[in-house]
Short mmCIF file of C-alpha atoms in Angstrom, two decimals:
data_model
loop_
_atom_site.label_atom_id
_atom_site.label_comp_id
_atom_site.label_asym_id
_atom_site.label_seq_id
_atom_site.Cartn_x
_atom_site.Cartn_y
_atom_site.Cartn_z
CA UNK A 1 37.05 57.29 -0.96
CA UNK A 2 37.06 60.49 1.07
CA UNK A 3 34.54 61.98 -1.21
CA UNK A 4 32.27 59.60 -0.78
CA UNK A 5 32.01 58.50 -4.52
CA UNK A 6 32.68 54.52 -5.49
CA UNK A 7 35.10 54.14 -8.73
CA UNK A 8 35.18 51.09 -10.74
CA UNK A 9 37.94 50.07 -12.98
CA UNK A 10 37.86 48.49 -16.55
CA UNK A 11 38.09 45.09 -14.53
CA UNK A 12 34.83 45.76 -12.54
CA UNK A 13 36.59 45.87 -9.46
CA UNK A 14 35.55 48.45 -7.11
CA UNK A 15 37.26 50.73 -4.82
CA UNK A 16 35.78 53.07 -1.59
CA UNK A 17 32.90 50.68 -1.53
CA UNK A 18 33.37 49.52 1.84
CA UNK A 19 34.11 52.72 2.87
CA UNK A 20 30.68 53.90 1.55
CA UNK A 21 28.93 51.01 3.24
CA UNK A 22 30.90 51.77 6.70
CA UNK A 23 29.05 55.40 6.39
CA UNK A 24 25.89 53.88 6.62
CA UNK A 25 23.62 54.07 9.49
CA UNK A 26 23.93 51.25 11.87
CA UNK A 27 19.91 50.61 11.66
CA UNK A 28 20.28 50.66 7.21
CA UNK A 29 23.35 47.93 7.61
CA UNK A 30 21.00 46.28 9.96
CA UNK A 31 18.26 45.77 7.88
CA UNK A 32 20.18 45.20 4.86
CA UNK A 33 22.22 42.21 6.48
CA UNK A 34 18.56 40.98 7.52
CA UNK A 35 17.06 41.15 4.08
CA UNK A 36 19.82 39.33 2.70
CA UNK A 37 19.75 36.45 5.69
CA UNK A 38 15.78 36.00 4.43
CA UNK A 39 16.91 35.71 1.19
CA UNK A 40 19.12 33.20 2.04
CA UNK A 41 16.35 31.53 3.85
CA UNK A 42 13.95 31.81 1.11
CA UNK A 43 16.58 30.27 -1.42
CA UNK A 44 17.05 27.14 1.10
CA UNK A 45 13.35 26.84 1.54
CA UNK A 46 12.71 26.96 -1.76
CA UNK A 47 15.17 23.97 -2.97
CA UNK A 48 13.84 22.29 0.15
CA UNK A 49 10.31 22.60 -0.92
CA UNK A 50 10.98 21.56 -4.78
CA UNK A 51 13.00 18.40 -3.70
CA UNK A 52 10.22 17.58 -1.45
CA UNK A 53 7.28 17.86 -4.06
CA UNK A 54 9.83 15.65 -6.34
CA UNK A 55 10.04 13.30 -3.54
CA UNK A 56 6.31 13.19 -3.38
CA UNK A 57 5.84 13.02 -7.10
CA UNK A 58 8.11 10.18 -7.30
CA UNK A 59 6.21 8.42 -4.57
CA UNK A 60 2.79 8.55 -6.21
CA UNK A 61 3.75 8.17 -9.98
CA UNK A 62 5.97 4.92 -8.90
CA UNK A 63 2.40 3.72 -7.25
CA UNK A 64 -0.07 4.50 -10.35
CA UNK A 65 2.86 3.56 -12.36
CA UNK A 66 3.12 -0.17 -11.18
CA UNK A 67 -0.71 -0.41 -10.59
CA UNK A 68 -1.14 -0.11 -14.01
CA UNK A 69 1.46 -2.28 -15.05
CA UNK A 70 -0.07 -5.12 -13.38
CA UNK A 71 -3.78 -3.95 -15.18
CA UNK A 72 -1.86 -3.61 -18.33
CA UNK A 73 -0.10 -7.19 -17.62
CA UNK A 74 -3.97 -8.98 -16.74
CA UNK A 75 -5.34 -7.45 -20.28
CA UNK A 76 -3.06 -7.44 -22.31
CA UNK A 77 -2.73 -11.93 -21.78
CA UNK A 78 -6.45 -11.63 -22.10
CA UNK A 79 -5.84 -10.11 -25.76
CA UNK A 80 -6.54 -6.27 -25.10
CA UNK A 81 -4.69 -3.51 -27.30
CA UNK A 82 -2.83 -0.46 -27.07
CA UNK A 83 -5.96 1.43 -27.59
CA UNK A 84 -7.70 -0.31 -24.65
CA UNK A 85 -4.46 0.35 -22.11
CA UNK A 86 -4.82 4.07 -22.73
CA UNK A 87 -8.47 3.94 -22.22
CA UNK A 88 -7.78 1.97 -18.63
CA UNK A 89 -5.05 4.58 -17.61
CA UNK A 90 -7.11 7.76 -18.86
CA UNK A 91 -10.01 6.43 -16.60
CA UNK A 92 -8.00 5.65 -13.42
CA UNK A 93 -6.38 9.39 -13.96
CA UNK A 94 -9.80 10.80 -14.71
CA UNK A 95 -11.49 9.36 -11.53
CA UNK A 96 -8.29 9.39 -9.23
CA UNK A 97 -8.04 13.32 -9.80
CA UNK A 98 -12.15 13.91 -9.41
CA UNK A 99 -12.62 11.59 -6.89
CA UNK A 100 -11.78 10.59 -3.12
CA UNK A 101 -9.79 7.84 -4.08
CA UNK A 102 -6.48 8.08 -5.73
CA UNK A 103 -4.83 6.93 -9.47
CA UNK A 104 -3.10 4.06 -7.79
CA UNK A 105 -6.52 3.03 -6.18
CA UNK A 106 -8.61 3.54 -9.24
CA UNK A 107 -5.83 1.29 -11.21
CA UNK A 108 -5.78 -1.55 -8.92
CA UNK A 109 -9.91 -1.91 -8.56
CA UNK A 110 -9.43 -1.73 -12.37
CA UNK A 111 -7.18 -4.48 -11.38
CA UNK A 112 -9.72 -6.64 -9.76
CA UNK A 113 -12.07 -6.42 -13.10
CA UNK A 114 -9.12 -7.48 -15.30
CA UNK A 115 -8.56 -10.59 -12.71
CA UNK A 116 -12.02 -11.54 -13.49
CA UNK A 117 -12.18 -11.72 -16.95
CA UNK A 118 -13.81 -8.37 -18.06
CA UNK A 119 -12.22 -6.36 -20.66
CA UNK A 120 -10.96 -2.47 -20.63
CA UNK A 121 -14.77 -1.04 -21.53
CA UNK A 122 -16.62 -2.90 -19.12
CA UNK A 123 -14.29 -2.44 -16.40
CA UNK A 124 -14.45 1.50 -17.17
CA UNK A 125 -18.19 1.42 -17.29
CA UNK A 126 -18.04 -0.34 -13.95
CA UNK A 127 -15.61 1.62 -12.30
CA UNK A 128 -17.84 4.93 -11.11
CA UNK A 129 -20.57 2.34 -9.61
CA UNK A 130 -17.12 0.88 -7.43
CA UNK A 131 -16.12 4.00 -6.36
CA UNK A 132 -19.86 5.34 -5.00
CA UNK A 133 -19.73 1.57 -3.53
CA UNK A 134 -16.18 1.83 -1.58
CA UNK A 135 -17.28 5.81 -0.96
CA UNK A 136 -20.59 4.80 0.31
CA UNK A 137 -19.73 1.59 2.54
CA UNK A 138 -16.49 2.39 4.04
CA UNK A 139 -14.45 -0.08 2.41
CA UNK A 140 -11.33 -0.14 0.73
CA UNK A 141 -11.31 0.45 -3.18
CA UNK A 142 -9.93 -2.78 -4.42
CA UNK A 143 -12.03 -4.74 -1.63
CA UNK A 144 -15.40 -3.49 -3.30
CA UNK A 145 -14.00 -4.28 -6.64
CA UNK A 146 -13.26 -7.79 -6.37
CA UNK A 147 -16.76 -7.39 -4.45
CA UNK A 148 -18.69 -6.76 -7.16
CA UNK A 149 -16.89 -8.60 -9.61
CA UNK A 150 -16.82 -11.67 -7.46
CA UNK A 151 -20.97 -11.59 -6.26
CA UNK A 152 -21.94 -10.09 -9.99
CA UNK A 153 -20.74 -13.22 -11.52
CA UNK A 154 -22.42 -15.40 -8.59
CA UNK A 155 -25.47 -13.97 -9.62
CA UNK A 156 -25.13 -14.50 -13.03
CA UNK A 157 -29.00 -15.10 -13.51
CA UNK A 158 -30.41 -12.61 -11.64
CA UNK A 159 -31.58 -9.39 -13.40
CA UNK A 160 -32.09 -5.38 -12.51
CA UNK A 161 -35.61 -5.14 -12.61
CA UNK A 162 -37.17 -8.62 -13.96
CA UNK A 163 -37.13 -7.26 -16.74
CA UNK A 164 -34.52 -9.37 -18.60
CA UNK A 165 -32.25 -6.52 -18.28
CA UNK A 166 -28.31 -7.78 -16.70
CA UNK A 167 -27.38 -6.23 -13.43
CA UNK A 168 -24.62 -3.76 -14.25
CA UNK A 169 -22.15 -2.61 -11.33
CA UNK A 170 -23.80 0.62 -10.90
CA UNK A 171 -27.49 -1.00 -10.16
CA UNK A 172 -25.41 -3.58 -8.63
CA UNK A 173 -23.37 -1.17 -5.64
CA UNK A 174 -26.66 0.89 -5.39
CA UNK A 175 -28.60 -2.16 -4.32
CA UNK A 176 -25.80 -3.06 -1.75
CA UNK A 177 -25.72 0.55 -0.58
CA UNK A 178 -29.73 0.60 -0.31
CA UNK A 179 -29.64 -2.75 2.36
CA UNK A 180 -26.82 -1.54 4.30
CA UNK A 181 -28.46 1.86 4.73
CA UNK A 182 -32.22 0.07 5.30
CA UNK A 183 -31.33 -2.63 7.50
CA UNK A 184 -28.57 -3.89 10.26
CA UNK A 185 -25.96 -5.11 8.21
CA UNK A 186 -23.15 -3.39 5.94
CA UNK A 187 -21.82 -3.98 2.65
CA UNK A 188 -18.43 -6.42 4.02
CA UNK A 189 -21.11 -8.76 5.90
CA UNK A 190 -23.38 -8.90 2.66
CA UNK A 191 -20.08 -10.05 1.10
CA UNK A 192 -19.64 -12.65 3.51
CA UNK A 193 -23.24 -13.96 3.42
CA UNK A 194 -22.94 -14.24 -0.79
CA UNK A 195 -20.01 -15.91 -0.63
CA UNK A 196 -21.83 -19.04 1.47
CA UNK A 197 -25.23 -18.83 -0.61
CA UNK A 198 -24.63 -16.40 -3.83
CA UNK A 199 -23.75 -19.58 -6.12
CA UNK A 200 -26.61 -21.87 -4.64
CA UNK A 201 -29.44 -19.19 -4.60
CA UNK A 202 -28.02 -18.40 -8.48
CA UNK A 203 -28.85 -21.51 -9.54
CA UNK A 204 -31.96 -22.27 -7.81
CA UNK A 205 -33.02 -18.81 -10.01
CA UNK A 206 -33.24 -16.67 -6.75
CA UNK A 207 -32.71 -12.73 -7.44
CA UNK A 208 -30.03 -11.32 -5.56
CA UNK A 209 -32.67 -8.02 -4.78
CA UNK A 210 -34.48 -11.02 -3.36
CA UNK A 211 -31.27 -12.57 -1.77
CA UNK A 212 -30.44 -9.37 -0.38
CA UNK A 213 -33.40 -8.79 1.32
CA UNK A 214 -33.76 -11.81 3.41
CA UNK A 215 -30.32 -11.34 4.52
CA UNK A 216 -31.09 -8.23 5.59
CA UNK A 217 -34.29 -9.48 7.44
CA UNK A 218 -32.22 -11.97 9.51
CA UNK A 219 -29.33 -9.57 10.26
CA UNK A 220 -31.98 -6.79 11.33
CA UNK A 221 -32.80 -9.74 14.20
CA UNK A 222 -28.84 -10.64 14.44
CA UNK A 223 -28.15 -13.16 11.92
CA UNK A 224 -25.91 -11.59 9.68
CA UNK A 225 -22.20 -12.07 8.05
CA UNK A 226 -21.44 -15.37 6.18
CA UNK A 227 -23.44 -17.96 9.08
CA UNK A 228 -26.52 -15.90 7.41
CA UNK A 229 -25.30 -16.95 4.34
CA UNK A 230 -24.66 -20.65 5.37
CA UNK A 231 -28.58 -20.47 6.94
CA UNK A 232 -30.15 -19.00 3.80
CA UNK A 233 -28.53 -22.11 1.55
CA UNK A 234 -29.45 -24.45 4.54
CA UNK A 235 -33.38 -23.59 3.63
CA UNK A 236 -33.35 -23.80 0.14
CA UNK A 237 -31.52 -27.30 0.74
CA UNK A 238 -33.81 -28.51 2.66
CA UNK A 239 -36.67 -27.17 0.18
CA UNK A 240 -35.16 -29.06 -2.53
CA UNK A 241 -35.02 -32.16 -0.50
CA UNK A 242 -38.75 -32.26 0.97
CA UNK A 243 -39.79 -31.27 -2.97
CA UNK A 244 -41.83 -34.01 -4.31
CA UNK A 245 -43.49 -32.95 -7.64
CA UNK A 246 -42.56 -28.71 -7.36
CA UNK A 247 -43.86 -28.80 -4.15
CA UNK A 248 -43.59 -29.06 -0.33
CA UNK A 249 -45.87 -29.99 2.81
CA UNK A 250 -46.84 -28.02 5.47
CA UNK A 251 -49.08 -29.39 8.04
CA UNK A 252 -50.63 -31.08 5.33
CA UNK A 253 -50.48 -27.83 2.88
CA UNK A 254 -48.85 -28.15 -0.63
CA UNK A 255 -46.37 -24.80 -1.15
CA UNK A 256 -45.64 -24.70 -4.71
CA UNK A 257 -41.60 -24.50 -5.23
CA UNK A 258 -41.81 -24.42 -8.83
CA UNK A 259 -44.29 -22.29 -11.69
CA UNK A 260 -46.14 -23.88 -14.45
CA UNK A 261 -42.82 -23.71 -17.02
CA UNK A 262 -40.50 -25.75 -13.71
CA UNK A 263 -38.65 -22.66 -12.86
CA UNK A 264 -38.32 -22.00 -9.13
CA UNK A 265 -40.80 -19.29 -7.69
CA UNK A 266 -39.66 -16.55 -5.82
CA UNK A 267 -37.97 -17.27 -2.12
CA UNK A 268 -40.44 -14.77 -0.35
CA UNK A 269 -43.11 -16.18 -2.36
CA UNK A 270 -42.72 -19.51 -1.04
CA UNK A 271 -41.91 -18.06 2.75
CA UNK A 272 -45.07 -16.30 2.53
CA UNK A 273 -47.06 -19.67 1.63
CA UNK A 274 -45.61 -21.21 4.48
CA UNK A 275 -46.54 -18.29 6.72
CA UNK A 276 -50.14 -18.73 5.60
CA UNK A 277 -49.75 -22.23 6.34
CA UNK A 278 -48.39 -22.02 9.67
CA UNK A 279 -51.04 -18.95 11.03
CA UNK A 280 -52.34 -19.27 13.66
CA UNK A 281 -50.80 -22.35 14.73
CA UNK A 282 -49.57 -22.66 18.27
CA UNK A 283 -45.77 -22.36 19.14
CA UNK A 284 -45.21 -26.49 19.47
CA UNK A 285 -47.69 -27.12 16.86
CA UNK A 286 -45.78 -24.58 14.51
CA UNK A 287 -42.49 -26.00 14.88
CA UNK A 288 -43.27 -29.46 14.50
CA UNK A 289 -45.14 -28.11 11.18
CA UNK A 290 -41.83 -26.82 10.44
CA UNK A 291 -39.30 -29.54 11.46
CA UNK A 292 -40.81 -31.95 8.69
CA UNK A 293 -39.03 -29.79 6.18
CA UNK A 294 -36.52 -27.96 7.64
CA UNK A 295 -33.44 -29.53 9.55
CA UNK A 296 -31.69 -27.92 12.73
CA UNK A 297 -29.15 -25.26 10.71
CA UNK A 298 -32.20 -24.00 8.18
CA UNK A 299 -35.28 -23.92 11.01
CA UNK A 300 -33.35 -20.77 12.75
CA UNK A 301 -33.33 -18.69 9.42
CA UNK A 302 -37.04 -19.61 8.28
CA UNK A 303 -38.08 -18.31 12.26
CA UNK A 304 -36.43 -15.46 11.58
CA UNK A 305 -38.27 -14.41 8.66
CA UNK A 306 -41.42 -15.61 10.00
CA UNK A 307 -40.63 -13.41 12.90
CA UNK A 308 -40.24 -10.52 10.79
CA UNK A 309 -42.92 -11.10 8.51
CA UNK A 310 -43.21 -11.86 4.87
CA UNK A 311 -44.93 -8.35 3.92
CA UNK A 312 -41.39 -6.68 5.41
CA UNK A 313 -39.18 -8.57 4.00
CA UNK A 314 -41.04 -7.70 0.45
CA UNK A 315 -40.62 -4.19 1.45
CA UNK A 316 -36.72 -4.28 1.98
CA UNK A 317 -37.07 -6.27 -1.64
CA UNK A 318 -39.31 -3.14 -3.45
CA UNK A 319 -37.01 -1.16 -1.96
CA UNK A 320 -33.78 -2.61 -2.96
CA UNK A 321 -35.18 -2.98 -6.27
CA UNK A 322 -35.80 0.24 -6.74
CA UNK A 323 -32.54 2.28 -5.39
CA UNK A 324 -30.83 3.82 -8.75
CA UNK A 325 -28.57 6.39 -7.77
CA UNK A 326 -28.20 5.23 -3.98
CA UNK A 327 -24.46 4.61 -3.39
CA UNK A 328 -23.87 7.61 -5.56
CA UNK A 329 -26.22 9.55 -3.19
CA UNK A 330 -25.06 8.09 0.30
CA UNK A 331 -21.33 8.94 -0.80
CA UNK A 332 -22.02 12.35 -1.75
CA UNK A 333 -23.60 12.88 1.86
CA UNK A 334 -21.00 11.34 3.26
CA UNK A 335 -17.88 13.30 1.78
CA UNK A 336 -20.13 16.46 2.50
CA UNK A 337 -17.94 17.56 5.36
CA UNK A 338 -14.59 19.38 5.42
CA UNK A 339 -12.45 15.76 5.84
CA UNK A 340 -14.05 15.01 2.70
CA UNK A 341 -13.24 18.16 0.95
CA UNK A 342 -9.90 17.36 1.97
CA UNK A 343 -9.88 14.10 0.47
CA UNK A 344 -10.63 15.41 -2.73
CA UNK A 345 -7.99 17.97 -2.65
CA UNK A 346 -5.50 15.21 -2.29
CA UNK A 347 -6.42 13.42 -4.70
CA UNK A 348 -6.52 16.90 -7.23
CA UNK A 349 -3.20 17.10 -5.72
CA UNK A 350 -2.29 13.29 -6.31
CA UNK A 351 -3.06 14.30 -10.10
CA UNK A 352 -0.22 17.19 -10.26
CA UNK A 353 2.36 15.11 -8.62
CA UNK A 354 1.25 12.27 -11.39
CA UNK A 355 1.95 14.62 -13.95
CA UNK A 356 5.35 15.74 -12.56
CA UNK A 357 6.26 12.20 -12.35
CA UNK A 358 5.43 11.46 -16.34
CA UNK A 359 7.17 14.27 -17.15
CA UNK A 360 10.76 13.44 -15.22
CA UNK A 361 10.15 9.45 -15.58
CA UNK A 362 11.83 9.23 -18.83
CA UNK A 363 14.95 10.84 -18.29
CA UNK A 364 15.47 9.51 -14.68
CA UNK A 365 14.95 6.12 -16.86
CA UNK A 366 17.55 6.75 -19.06
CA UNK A 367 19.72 8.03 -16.18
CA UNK A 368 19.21 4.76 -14.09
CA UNK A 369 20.16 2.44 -16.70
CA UNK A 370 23.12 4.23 -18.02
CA UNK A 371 24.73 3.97 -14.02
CA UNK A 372 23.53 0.49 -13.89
CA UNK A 373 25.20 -0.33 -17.41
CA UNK A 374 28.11 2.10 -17.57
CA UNK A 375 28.96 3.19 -14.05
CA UNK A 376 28.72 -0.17 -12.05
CA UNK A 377 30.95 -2.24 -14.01
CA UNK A 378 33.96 0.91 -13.25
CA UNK A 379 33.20 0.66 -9.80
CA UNK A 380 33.18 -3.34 -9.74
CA UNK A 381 36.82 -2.78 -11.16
CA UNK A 382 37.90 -0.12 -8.81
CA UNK A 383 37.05 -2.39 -6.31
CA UNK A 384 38.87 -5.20 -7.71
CA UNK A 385 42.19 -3.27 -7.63
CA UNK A 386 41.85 -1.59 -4.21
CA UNK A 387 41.73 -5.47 -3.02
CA UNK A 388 44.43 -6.38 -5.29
CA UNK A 389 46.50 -3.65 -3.87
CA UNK A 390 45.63 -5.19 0.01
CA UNK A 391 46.77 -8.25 -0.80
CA UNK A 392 49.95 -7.06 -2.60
CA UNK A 393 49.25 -8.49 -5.82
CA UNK A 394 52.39 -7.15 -8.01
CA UNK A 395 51.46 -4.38 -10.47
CA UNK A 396 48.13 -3.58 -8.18
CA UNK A 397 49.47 -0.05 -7.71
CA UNK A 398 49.36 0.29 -11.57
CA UNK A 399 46.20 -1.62 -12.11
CA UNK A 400 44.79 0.70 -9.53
CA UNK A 401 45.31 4.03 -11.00
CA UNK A 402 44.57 2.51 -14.15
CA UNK A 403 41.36 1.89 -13.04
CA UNK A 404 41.09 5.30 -11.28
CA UNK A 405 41.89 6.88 -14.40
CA UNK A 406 39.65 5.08 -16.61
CA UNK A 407 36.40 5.81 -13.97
CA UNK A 408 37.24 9.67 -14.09
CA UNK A 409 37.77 9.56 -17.62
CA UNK A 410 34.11 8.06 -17.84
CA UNK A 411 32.73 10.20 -15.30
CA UNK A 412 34.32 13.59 -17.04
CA UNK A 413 32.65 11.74 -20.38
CA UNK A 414 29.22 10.78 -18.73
CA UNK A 415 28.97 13.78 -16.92
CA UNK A 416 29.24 16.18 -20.50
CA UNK A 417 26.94 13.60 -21.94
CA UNK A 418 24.48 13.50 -19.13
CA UNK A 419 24.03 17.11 -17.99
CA UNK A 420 21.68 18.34 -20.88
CA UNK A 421 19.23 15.18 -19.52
CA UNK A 422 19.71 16.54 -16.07
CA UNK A 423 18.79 20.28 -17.14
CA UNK A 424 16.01 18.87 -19.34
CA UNK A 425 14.91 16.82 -16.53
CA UNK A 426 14.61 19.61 -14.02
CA UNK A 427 13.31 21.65 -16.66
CA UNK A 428 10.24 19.01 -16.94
CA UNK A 429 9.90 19.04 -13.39
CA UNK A 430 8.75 22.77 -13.56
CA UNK A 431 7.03 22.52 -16.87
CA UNK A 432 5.02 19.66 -15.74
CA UNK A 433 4.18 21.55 -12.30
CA UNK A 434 2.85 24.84 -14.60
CA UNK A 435 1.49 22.69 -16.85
CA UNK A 436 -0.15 19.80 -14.28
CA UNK A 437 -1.22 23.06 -12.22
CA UNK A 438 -2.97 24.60 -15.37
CA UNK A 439 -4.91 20.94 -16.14
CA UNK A 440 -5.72 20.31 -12.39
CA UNK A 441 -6.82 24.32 -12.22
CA UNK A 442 -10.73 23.81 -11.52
CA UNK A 443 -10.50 21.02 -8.88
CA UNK A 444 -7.72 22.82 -6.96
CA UNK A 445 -9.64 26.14 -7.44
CA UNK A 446 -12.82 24.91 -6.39
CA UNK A 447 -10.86 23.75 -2.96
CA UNK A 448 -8.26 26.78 -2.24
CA UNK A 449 -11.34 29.71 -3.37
CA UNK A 450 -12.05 29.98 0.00
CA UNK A 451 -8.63 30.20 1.55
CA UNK A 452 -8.02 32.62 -1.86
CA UNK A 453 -10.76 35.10 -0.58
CA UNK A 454 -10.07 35.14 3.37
CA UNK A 455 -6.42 36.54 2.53
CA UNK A 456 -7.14 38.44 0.00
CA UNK A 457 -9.30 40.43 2.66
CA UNK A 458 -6.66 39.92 4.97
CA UNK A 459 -3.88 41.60 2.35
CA UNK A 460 -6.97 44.62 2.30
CA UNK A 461 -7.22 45.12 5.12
CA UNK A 462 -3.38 45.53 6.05
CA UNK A 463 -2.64 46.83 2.71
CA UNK A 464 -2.21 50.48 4.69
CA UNK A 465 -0.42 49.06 7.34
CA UNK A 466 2.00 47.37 4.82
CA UNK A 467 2.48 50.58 2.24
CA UNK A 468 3.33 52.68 5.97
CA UNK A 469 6.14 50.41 6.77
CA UNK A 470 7.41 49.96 3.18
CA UNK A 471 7.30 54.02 2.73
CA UNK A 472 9.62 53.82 5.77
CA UNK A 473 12.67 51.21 4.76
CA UNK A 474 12.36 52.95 1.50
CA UNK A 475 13.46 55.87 2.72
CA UNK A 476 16.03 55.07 5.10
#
């Protein structure tokens, strides 16, 4: 209006409006058509960004999701409950979010224990020793599983301490972690070796600490991976073979093999006899000494030792017996580094996007199988009369809008039926982002505090900067 004033009817509509905006300084319609172009923008980016952490929570609860399925599948055939399931899940969530690895990675190692026959509390009480294991050694999660499960069961007969006590994975890993850290092999080539001599060093009542050690003597002087393996069960072969009455010949010296209750002695025990035996002999002398017990493929590994010396290889064994807390230690130092705080944050992360997923699984489920039961059939017979109608089948035309009109019919139907569990569904996805955000609070904290405290200078320090400019729009 000429006045300047802006009347609105009873209607709402408005009149001298654009009049008043045309009086506006060019520079205020400037930055008015600006802030509403950024928040346009922010709108866009905002839809963008939610369908993207959907996307991403889909992704990673459809991984833990089937993961666990197949854990729940191995236990519950082996007779496992409800109860135990939960416990299995909680555990894989627990350590997936607090951990470098993530819920799908924790589930399948969990995985590996169910494939060998141990049930949900075991596997649980197993599962932090895995983790510092795979942390500390560099190798994938499920790999040091089926690891430990595989070589702890080889070694049946062995003990912690010789104390009677079982090995349990924890003492287990850290005993793995100790040899790769104190000599020149790693935990995959100690994997390699038990699998050629675990069994037959088992049953000739061999420790693995003791095992372990002379592995690690011959791969400190190159022998290593599964031929040291093969080499280690090609000397207590040939031991068993030259035995006559728990004992063995060297250069005309009886080695005991066996104690006074028929049990085999310790390996280095009986290394270190033949040491003695062989001292000061010279270099032909010594190996024909050798040769009338050991064959071709064992002679090399018994060298080696001898090489190395008894008294080392005993100190590699103290050592390795002796390690609690070592792959727990060695993956701490490891993940003490910026890639590893990183890590850690993704998995925190991992956890949110798992809880997003639980929260939007159900009615996505019930979506999905309503199209597959209710909306596929329709479209098979839409399809049916469009072909019909090609072909110039008589009454097509008819069968065709017949079919037209019974799929809008269901679609007007499905879609008044289906649009609360669409709103409730997007409503979960926000709810379970508060709510998986309030849960996960401490680990993301503990990673973002940082960050949180740089801009919060930055915002300080600009703060005057920011007030100047706003003063300014505000009163144009």
């Amino acid at each position: 209006m000429a006045d300047g004033s802006i009347e609105i009817d009873i209607n709402g509509n408005s009149s001298g409006f654009d009049d008043a905006v045309a009086e506006l300084p060019d520079k205020v319609k400037a930055s008015t058509i600006a802030f509403g172009d950024i928040l346009a923008d922010l709108g866009k980016k905002a839809i963008s960004s939610l369908s993207g952490v959907v996307d991403s929570a889909m992704e990673t609860g459809k991984a833990f999701e089937n993961s666990m399925s197949n854990v729940s599948a191995l236990q519950l055939a082996a007779g496992a409950t409800a109860d135990d399931i939960a416990l299995l899940k909680q555990a894989a969530e627990d350590f997936g979010a607090s951990t470098q690895f993530t819920m799908a990675q924790c589930a399948d190692a969990l995985g590996f224990m169910a494939l060998a026959g141990w049930d949900a509390e075991k596997s649980v009480d197993a599962l932090p020793g895995v983790l510092s294991l795979a942390a500390a050694s560099g190798m994938e999660l499920a790999a040091a599983s089926d690891m430990v499960t595989d070589y702890m069961s080889a070694f049946s007969k062995s003990v912690s301490d010789y104390t009677g006590e079982a090995l349990t994975a924890a003492e287990f890993s850290d005993k793995l972690a100790y040899a790769q850290a104190n000599s020149n092999t790693n935990v995959a080539q100690l994997g390699e070796a038990f699998k050629n001599c675990a069994a037959n060093m088992n049953a000739a009542g061999q420790q693995m600490d003791t095992v372990t050690a002379l592995l690690g003597t011959m791969a400190n002087q190159g022998l290593k991976g599964a031929e040291s393996g093969t080499v280690l069960t090609a000397v207590m072969r040939d031991i068993n073979n030259r035995m006559q009455d728990g004992a063995i010949s060297i250069n005309g010296t009886s080695i005991a093999v066996s104690d006074a209750n028929g049990n085999y002695r310790d390996m280095i025990d009986i290394m270190a006899d033949v040491e003695k035996a062989v001292d000061g002999m010279g270099e032909t002398e010594r190996s024909a000494a050798l040769s009338a017990v050991f064959t071709a493929d064992s002679i090399k590994g018994m060298n080696l030792v001898l090489n190395a010396g008894t008294e080392s290889v005993r100190q590699l064994e103290a050592g390795i017996s002796q390690c609690e807390g070592a792959a727990d230690e060695m993956a701490k130092t490891l993940n003490d580094n910026l890639t590893g705080d990183l890590t850690y944050l993704e998995s925190a992360l991992d956890a949110v996007k798992n809880s997003i997923y639980e929260g939007i699984n159900e009615p996505l489920r019930k979506l999905v199988q309503s199209v597959t039961s209710d909306v596929a059939p329709e479209l098979n017979n839409l399809v049916n009369a469009l072909f019909a109608v090609a072909s110039g089948v008589e009454d097509a035309g008819e069968q065709m809008q017949n079919s037209v009109s019974a799929l809008i019919s269901w679609v007007t139907k499905q879609l008044s039926s289906m649009l609360p569990v669409i709103v409730n569904a997007l409503g979960s996805v926000l709810g379970q982002m508060l709510l998986a955000i309030v849960q996960n609070t401490p680990a993301i904290f503990s990673a973002f505090s940082e960050m949180f405290f740089q801009a919060a200078d930055a915002v300080t320090e600009l703060a005057p900067k920011l007030l100047t400019a706003l003063a300014d729009v505000l009163s144009q």
